[in-house]
Amino acid sequence: MKRKLLITGASGVIGSSLYRGLQQEYDVLATDIEADADQGIESLDITNAQQIKEKTIGMDTILHIAWQKDEDDFLGVALPVNVTGAYHLFEAAKENGVQRIIFASSNHSTGFYKVGEDIDVNDPYRPDSIYGLSKCYIELLGRLYSDQHQLSSFNIRIGNFPGDDRPHSERATHIWISERDLVQLVKCCIEAPADRKYMNLYGTSANTDNYYNIDYLAEEIGYRPQDNAAELLAAENTQKEQLPQDETAFQGGQHE
Ligand SMILES: NC(=O)c1ccc[n+]([C@@H]2O[C@H](COP(=O)([O-])OP(=O)(O)OC[C@H]3O[C@@H](n4cnc5c(N)ncnc54)[C@H](O)[C@@H]3O)[C@@H](O)[C@H]2O)c1
Ligand SMILES: O=C(O)[C@H]1O[C@@H](O)[C@H](O)[C@@H](O)[C@@H]1O
């Protein structure tokens, strides 16, 4: 029987790619705040605890992608929508015996490390914004629920996924992830053994000069990225120098 997968934020840039890429293999319930009957996307607002309780019944895995763009407005958006929504989701998952939540976290949870600094996925958080900080909070919500309850929690710190499958800045070439690599990575997270209770990982393609070491993911969860931003640019004769440069010294750079 196919695994039952709930996707939140399925109409967005990342959500729609993942919905497309995963719907053959899994029994997907695709949701977003805006329903889209033509695409098979049902309405689910992550701030509505009751709706979340209903939609998580019988699910094996939740792919939590929904996010209201917050422009670093903690009190107005990040806290009441994104943080609160994640809390409702973890609570409902616990009550309904969901096995794993995979959360679309971000490189901005550690974006204040300097360019050139080698960082490991277990290094301390260094959010570069209120946005990044709320990602840290939700990652730790996952840590708590995995330690305290039967829930497994995976946080993918996604690099840069612009939607047209190519990097648009010099900075992006260090953290870019292609659509097929992201789909593969999420499948690896879904299929990782059930006793793997908690995992943080960076989600990028196999970019030359990647900011993060992701090689160990091949052995740990079977992730073997096929794409590389530098090779893609070389194939189309674009030099990195021709792309917009980021003057900040921090890995999180400008919010693109
Ligand atoms: N695109 C990237 O480069 C990137 C990188 C790192 C992390 N992320 C994370 O991935 C996720 C998706 O990013 P995206 O680029 O696809 O953004 P997006 O804005 O295209 O998608 C977000 C989706 O969430 C939905 N949404 C908003 N409020 C909602 C609510 N209250 N309830 C349910 N759904 C709601 C929106 O309608 C939208 O379809 C976000 O959590 C983002 O932080 C994205
Ligand atoms: O760092 C980046 O490029 C990306 O980071 C993600 O967290 C944001 O959701 C996305 O809008 C940015 O483009």
Short mmCIF file of C-alpha atoms and ligand atoms in Angstrom, two decimals:
data_model
loop_
_atom_site.label_atom_id
_atom_site.label_comp_id
_atom_site.label_asym_id
_atom_site.label_seq_id
_atom_site.Cartn_x
_atom_site.Cartn_y
_atom_site.Cartn_z
CA MET A 1 0.00 0.00 0.00
CA LYS A 2 1.22 3.51 -0.79
CA ARG A 3 2.35 5.68 2.10
CA LYS A 4 -0.11 8.47 2.96
CA LEU A 5 1.46 11.90 2.65
CA LEU A 6 -0.04 15.27 3.62
CA ILE A 7 1.55 18.30 1.93
CA THR A 8 0.88 21.79 3.31
CA GLY A 9 1.60 24.77 1.05
CA ALA A 10 1.18 22.61 -2.07
CA SER A 11 0.36 25.57 -4.34
CA GLY A 12 3.65 27.38 -3.74
CA VAL A 13 6.95 27.24 -5.62
CA ILE A 14 8.38 24.34 -3.63
CA GLY A 15 5.08 22.72 -2.71
CA SER A 16 3.90 22.42 -6.30
CA SER A 17 7.23 20.92 -7.43
CA LEU A 18 7.09 18.36 -4.66
CA TYR A 19 3.43 17.58 -5.27
CA ARG A 20 4.24 16.88 -8.94
CA GLY A 21 7.32 14.88 -8.08
CA LEU A 22 5.80 12.71 -5.36
CA GLN A 23 2.23 12.04 -6.42
CA GLN A 24 2.98 8.83 -8.37
CA GLU A 25 4.78 7.16 -5.52
CA TYR A 26 2.65 8.26 -2.59
CA ASP A 27 -0.99 8.66 -1.68
CA VAL A 28 -0.82 12.46 -1.48
CA LEU A 29 -3.31 14.84 0.15
CA ALA A 30 -2.20 18.20 -1.25
CA THR A 31 -3.39 21.27 0.69
CA ASP A 32 -2.91 25.03 0.74
CA ILE A 33 -4.71 28.02 2.21
CA GLU A 34 -6.09 28.53 -1.31
CA ALA A 35 -7.90 25.44 -2.60
CA ASP A 36 -7.35 24.63 -6.28
CA ALA A 37 -9.79 21.99 -7.49
CA ASP A 38 -8.16 21.76 -10.94
CA GLN A 39 -4.83 20.81 -9.37
CA GLY A 40 -6.45 18.58 -6.74
CA ILE A 41 -5.39 20.91 -3.92
CA GLU A 42 -7.73 21.05 -0.92
CA SER A 43 -8.13 24.00 1.42
CA LEU A 44 -6.15 23.91 4.67
CA ASP A 45 -5.15 26.94 6.69
CA ILE A 46 -2.33 26.03 9.08
CA THR A 47 -3.69 28.47 11.67
CA ASN A 48 -6.89 26.42 11.91
CA ALA A 49 -6.19 23.74 14.54
CA GLN A 50 -9.48 21.91 13.96
CA GLN A 51 -8.92 21.61 10.19
CA ILE A 52 -5.40 20.35 10.81
CA LYS A 53 -6.64 17.70 13.21
CA GLU A 54 -9.08 16.44 10.59
CA LYS A 55 -6.63 16.44 7.67
CA THR A 56 -3.88 14.62 9.57
CA ILE A 57 -6.04 11.60 10.46
CA GLY A 58 -4.55 8.45 8.89
CA MET A 59 -1.43 10.20 7.56
CA ASP A 60 1.96 8.48 7.71
CA THR A 61 4.07 11.51 6.82
CA ILE A 62 3.56 15.28 6.71
CA LEU A 63 5.54 17.50 4.42
CA HIS A 64 5.23 20.93 5.99
CA ILE A 65 5.91 23.55 3.33
CA ALA A 66 3.23 26.20 4.03
CA TRP A 67 4.57 29.59 4.99
CA GLN A 68 3.15 33.07 4.94
CA LYS A 69 5.88 35.42 3.77
CA ASP A 70 6.69 37.37 6.92
CA GLU A 71 9.16 40.13 5.91
CA ASP A 72 10.57 39.69 9.43
CA ASP A 73 7.28 40.75 11.04
CA PHE A 74 7.40 38.55 14.13
CA LEU A 75 4.31 39.73 16.00
CA GLY A 76 2.12 40.29 12.95
CA VAL A 77 2.88 37.21 10.83
CA ALA A 78 5.75 34.91 11.85
CA LEU A 79 4.41 34.18 15.33
CA PRO A 80 0.63 34.08 14.73
CA VAL A 81 0.80 32.23 11.40
CA ASN A 82 4.03 30.34 10.85
CA VAL A 83 5.08 29.42 14.38
CA THR A 84 1.51 28.87 15.60
CA GLY A 85 0.68 26.85 12.47
CA ALA A 86 3.66 24.56 13.02
CA TYR A 87 2.61 24.06 16.64
CA HIS A 88 -0.91 23.01 15.58
CA LEU A 89 0.61 20.59 13.08
CA PHE A 90 2.92 18.92 15.59
CA GLU A 91 0.09 18.64 18.13
CA ALA A 92 -2.27 17.08 15.57
CA ALA A 93 0.47 14.74 14.33
CA LYS A 94 1.10 13.57 17.88
CA GLU A 95 -2.60 12.97 18.52
CA ASN A 96 -3.16 11.18 15.23
CA GLY A 97 -0.07 8.97 15.40
CA VAL A 98 1.65 10.43 12.32
CA GLN A 99 5.09 8.84 11.95
CA ARG A 100 7.18 11.75 10.62
CA ILE A 101 7.03 15.48 9.89
CA ILE A 102 9.44 16.79 7.28
CA PHE A 103 9.77 20.55 7.61
CA ALA A 104 10.92 23.02 4.96
CA SER A 105 13.46 24.84 7.10
CA SER A 106 15.99 27.23 5.64
CA ASN A 107 19.65 28.13 5.26
CA HIS A 108 18.68 31.35 7.09
CA SER A 109 18.56 29.44 10.41
CA THR A 110 22.38 29.58 10.27
CA GLY A 111 22.78 32.49 7.84
CA PHE A 112 24.95 34.59 10.16
CA TYR A 113 27.96 32.33 9.71
CA LYS A 114 30.47 34.13 7.54
CA VAL A 115 31.13 33.35 3.92
CA GLY A 116 34.21 31.09 3.87
CA GLU A 117 33.46 29.56 7.27
CA ASP A 118 33.05 25.78 7.05
CA ILE A 119 30.01 24.85 9.02
CA ASP A 120 28.67 21.54 10.13
CA VAL A 121 24.96 20.77 10.40
CA ASN A 122 25.37 20.35 14.17
CA ASP A 123 26.95 23.77 14.71
CA PRO A 124 24.90 26.20 16.85
CA TYR A 125 22.05 28.12 15.32
CA ARG A 126 22.91 31.57 13.97
CA PRO A 127 19.71 32.95 12.44
CA ASP A 128 20.22 35.97 10.22
CA SER A 129 16.68 37.34 10.56
CA ILE A 130 13.38 36.94 12.38
CA TYR A 131 12.48 34.64 9.48
CA GLY A 132 15.54 32.46 10.22
CA LEU A 133 14.82 32.55 13.93
CA SER A 134 11.29 31.24 13.46
CA LYS A 135 12.77 28.36 11.41
CA CYS A 136 15.09 27.58 14.38
CA TYR A 137 12.11 27.56 16.72
CA ILE A 138 10.18 25.12 14.55
CA GLU A 139 13.23 22.86 14.15
CA LEU A 140 13.38 22.70 17.94
CA LEU A 141 9.67 22.05 18.16
CA GLY A 142 10.50 18.95 16.13
CA ARG A 143 13.32 18.08 18.51
CA LEU A 144 10.94 18.31 21.48
CA TYR A 145 8.21 16.21 19.89
CA SER A 146 10.70 13.58 18.75
CA ASP A 147 12.27 13.35 22.21
CA GLN A 148 9.00 13.45 24.11
CA HIS A 149 6.66 11.58 21.79
CA GLN A 150 6.70 8.93 19.08
CA LEU A 151 7.03 11.50 16.31
CA SER A 152 10.04 11.58 13.97
CA SER A 153 11.11 15.03 12.81
CA PHE A 154 13.33 15.93 9.84
CA ASN A 155 14.30 19.56 9.11
CA ILE A 156 15.61 20.26 5.63
CA ARG A 157 17.45 23.58 5.62
CA ILE A 158 16.71 24.32 2.01
CA GLY A 159 19.25 26.45 0.20
CA ASN A 160 17.93 28.34 -2.81
CA PHE A 161 15.06 27.02 -4.94
CA PRO A 162 13.87 29.77 -7.26
CA GLY A 163 11.28 27.77 -9.19
CA ASP A 164 12.75 28.02 -12.68
CA ASP A 165 15.47 25.50 -11.83
CA ARG A 166 18.50 27.76 -12.18
CA PRO A 167 20.56 29.96 -9.84
CA HIS A 168 20.13 33.72 -10.22
CA SER A 169 23.03 35.10 -8.16
CA GLU A 170 26.61 34.28 -7.27
CA ARG A 171 25.49 33.50 -3.71
CA ALA A 172 22.82 31.12 -4.97
CA THR A 173 25.45 29.01 -6.76
CA HIS A 174 26.72 27.93 -3.30
CA ILE A 175 23.32 26.82 -1.97
CA TRP A 176 21.14 26.09 -5.00
CA ILE A 177 19.04 22.94 -5.25
CA SER A 178 17.48 21.71 -8.47
CA GLU A 179 13.94 20.42 -8.67
CA ARG A 180 14.91 16.79 -9.27
CA ASP A 181 17.44 16.87 -6.43
CA LEU A 182 14.88 18.34 -4.02
CA VAL A 183 12.35 15.68 -4.99
CA GLN A 184 14.99 12.99 -4.48
CA LEU A 185 16.06 14.45 -1.14
CA VAL A 186 12.50 14.58 0.18
CA LYS A 187 11.93 10.96 -0.93
CA CYS A 188 15.07 9.98 1.00
CA CYS A 189 13.66 11.72 4.08
CA ILE A 190 10.29 10.00 3.69
CA GLU A 191 11.92 6.60 3.27
CA ALA A 192 14.55 6.92 6.03
CA PRO A 193 14.11 4.20 8.68
CA ALA A 194 11.29 4.83 11.17
CA ASP A 195 13.67 4.64 14.10
CA ARG A 196 15.52 7.71 12.81
CA LYS A 197 13.80 10.07 15.20
CA TYR A 198 15.41 13.43 14.43
CA MET A 199 17.56 14.86 11.71
CA ASN A 200 18.66 18.29 10.53
CA LEU A 201 20.17 18.50 7.07
CA TYR A 202 21.07 21.10 4.46
CA GLY A 203 19.24 20.74 1.17
CA THR A 204 21.41 21.66 -1.80
CA SER A 205 22.52 20.13 -5.08
CA ALA A 206 26.11 18.90 -5.51
CA ASN A 207 27.38 22.42 -6.18
CA THR A 208 31.06 23.14 -6.62
CA ASP A 209 32.03 25.26 -3.55
CA ASN A 210 28.87 24.34 -1.68
CA TYR A 211 28.64 26.19 1.63
CA TYR A 212 27.69 22.91 3.30
CA ASN A 213 29.09 19.42 3.33
CA ILE A 214 26.29 17.14 2.17
CA ASP A 215 28.42 14.15 1.06
CA TYR A 216 27.60 12.14 4.19
CA LEU A 217 23.90 12.16 3.23
CA ALA A 218 24.60 9.49 0.59
CA GLU A 219 25.45 6.98 3.27
CA GLU A 220 22.97 8.22 5.86
CA ILE A 221 19.81 8.46 3.78
CA GLY A 222 20.85 7.60 0.21
CA TYR A 223 20.80 11.18 -1.19
CA ARG A 224 22.88 11.38 -4.38
CA PRO A 225 22.32 14.79 -5.99
CA GLN A 226 22.63 14.89 -9.77
CA ASP A 227 22.97 18.63 -10.37
CA ASN A 228 25.61 21.30 -9.85
CA ALA A 229 25.01 25.05 -10.25
CA ALA A 230 28.52 25.67 -11.64
CA GLU A 231 28.12 22.98 -14.31
CA LEU A 232 24.73 24.33 -15.29
CA LEU A 233 26.15 27.85 -15.72
CA ALA A 234 29.15 26.51 -17.67
CA ALA A 235 26.82 24.59 -19.99
CA GLU A 236 25.00 27.81 -20.84
CA ASN A 237 28.22 29.87 -20.98
CA THR A 238 27.30 32.08 -18.04
CA GLN A 239 30.13 33.21 -15.73
CA LYS A 240 29.44 33.52 -12.01
CA GLU A 241 30.77 37.08 -12.28
CA GLN A 242 27.93 37.94 -14.63
CA LEU A 243 25.38 37.13 -11.95
CA PRO A 244 24.32 39.66 -9.30
CA GLN A 245 26.91 39.72 -6.50
CA ASP A 246 26.06 39.84 -2.82
CA GLU A 247 28.13 42.40 -0.91
CA THR A 248 27.35 40.96 2.54
CA ALA A 249 29.96 38.79 4.25
CA PHE A 250 27.33 36.43 5.64
CA GLN A 251 26.17 33.17 4.14
CA GLY A 252 22.52 34.19 4.46
CA GLY A 253 23.29 37.26 2.35
CA GLN A 254 20.47 39.34 1.03
CA HIS A 255 17.06 37.73 1.20
CA GLU A 256 16.46 36.84 -2.45
N1 LIG B 1 12.15 28.80 -2.28
C1 LIG B 1 13.29 28.78 -1.57
O1 LIG B 1 14.38 29.10 -2.06
C2 LIG B 1 13.27 28.34 -0.13
C3 LIG B 1 14.50 28.16 0.52
C4 LIG B 1 14.51 27.76 1.85
C5 LIG B 1 13.32 27.48 2.50
N2 LIG B 1 12.15 27.67 1.86
C6 LIG B 1 10.90 27.37 2.60
O2 LIG B 1 10.07 26.52 1.82
C7 LIG B 1 8.70 26.83 2.04
C8 LIG B 1 8.01 27.15 0.72
O3 LIG B 1 8.68 28.22 0.09
P1 LIG B 1 8.22 28.72 -1.34
O4 LIG B 1 9.38 29.43 -1.94
O5 LIG B 1 7.58 27.60 -2.09
O6 LIG B 1 7.13 29.82 -0.91
P2 LIG B 1 5.70 30.12 -1.55
O7 LIG B 1 5.26 31.42 -0.98
O8 LIG B 1 5.73 29.95 -3.03
O9 LIG B 1 4.79 28.95 -0.94
C9 LIG B 1 4.20 29.01 0.32
C10 LIG B 1 2.79 28.45 0.23
O10 LIG B 1 2.21 28.48 1.54
C11 LIG B 1 0.86 28.88 1.40
N3 LIG B 1 0.36 29.47 2.65
C12 LIG B 1 0.57 30.72 3.14
N4 LIG B 1 -0.08 30.88 4.30
C13 LIG B 1 -0.70 29.70 4.56
C14 LIG B 1 -1.54 29.25 5.61
N5 LIG B 1 -1.89 30.05 6.63
N6 LIG B 1 -2.00 27.97 5.56
C15 LIG B 1 -1.68 27.16 4.52
N7 LIG B 1 -0.90 27.54 3.49
C16 LIG B 1 -0.42 28.80 3.51
C17 LIG B 1 0.86 29.90 0.25
O11 LIG B 1 -0.45 30.04 -0.30
C18 LIG B 1 1.88 29.29 -0.69
O12 LIG B 1 1.26 28.47 -1.66
C19 LIG B 1 8.70 28.00 3.03
O13 LIG B 1 8.57 27.46 4.34
C20 LIG B 1 10.07 28.63 2.87
O14 LIG B 1 10.47 29.26 4.04
C21 LIG B 1 12.09 28.09 0.56
O1 LIG B 2 18.36 32.07 0.76
C1 LIG B 2 17.64 32.01 -0.22
O2 LIG B 2 18.05 32.26 -1.36
C2 LIG B 2 16.16 31.58 -0.03
O3 LIG B 2 15.95 31.30 1.33
C3 LIG B 2 14.66 30.81 1.63
O4 LIG B 2 14.57 30.53 3.02
C4 LIG B 2 13.59 31.82 1.25
O5 LIG B 2 12.30 31.24 1.44
C5 LIG B 2 13.75 32.19 -0.20
O6 LIG B 2 12.82 33.22 -0.52
C6 LIG B 2 15.18 32.67 -0.46
O7 LIG B 2 15.33 32.92 -1.76
#
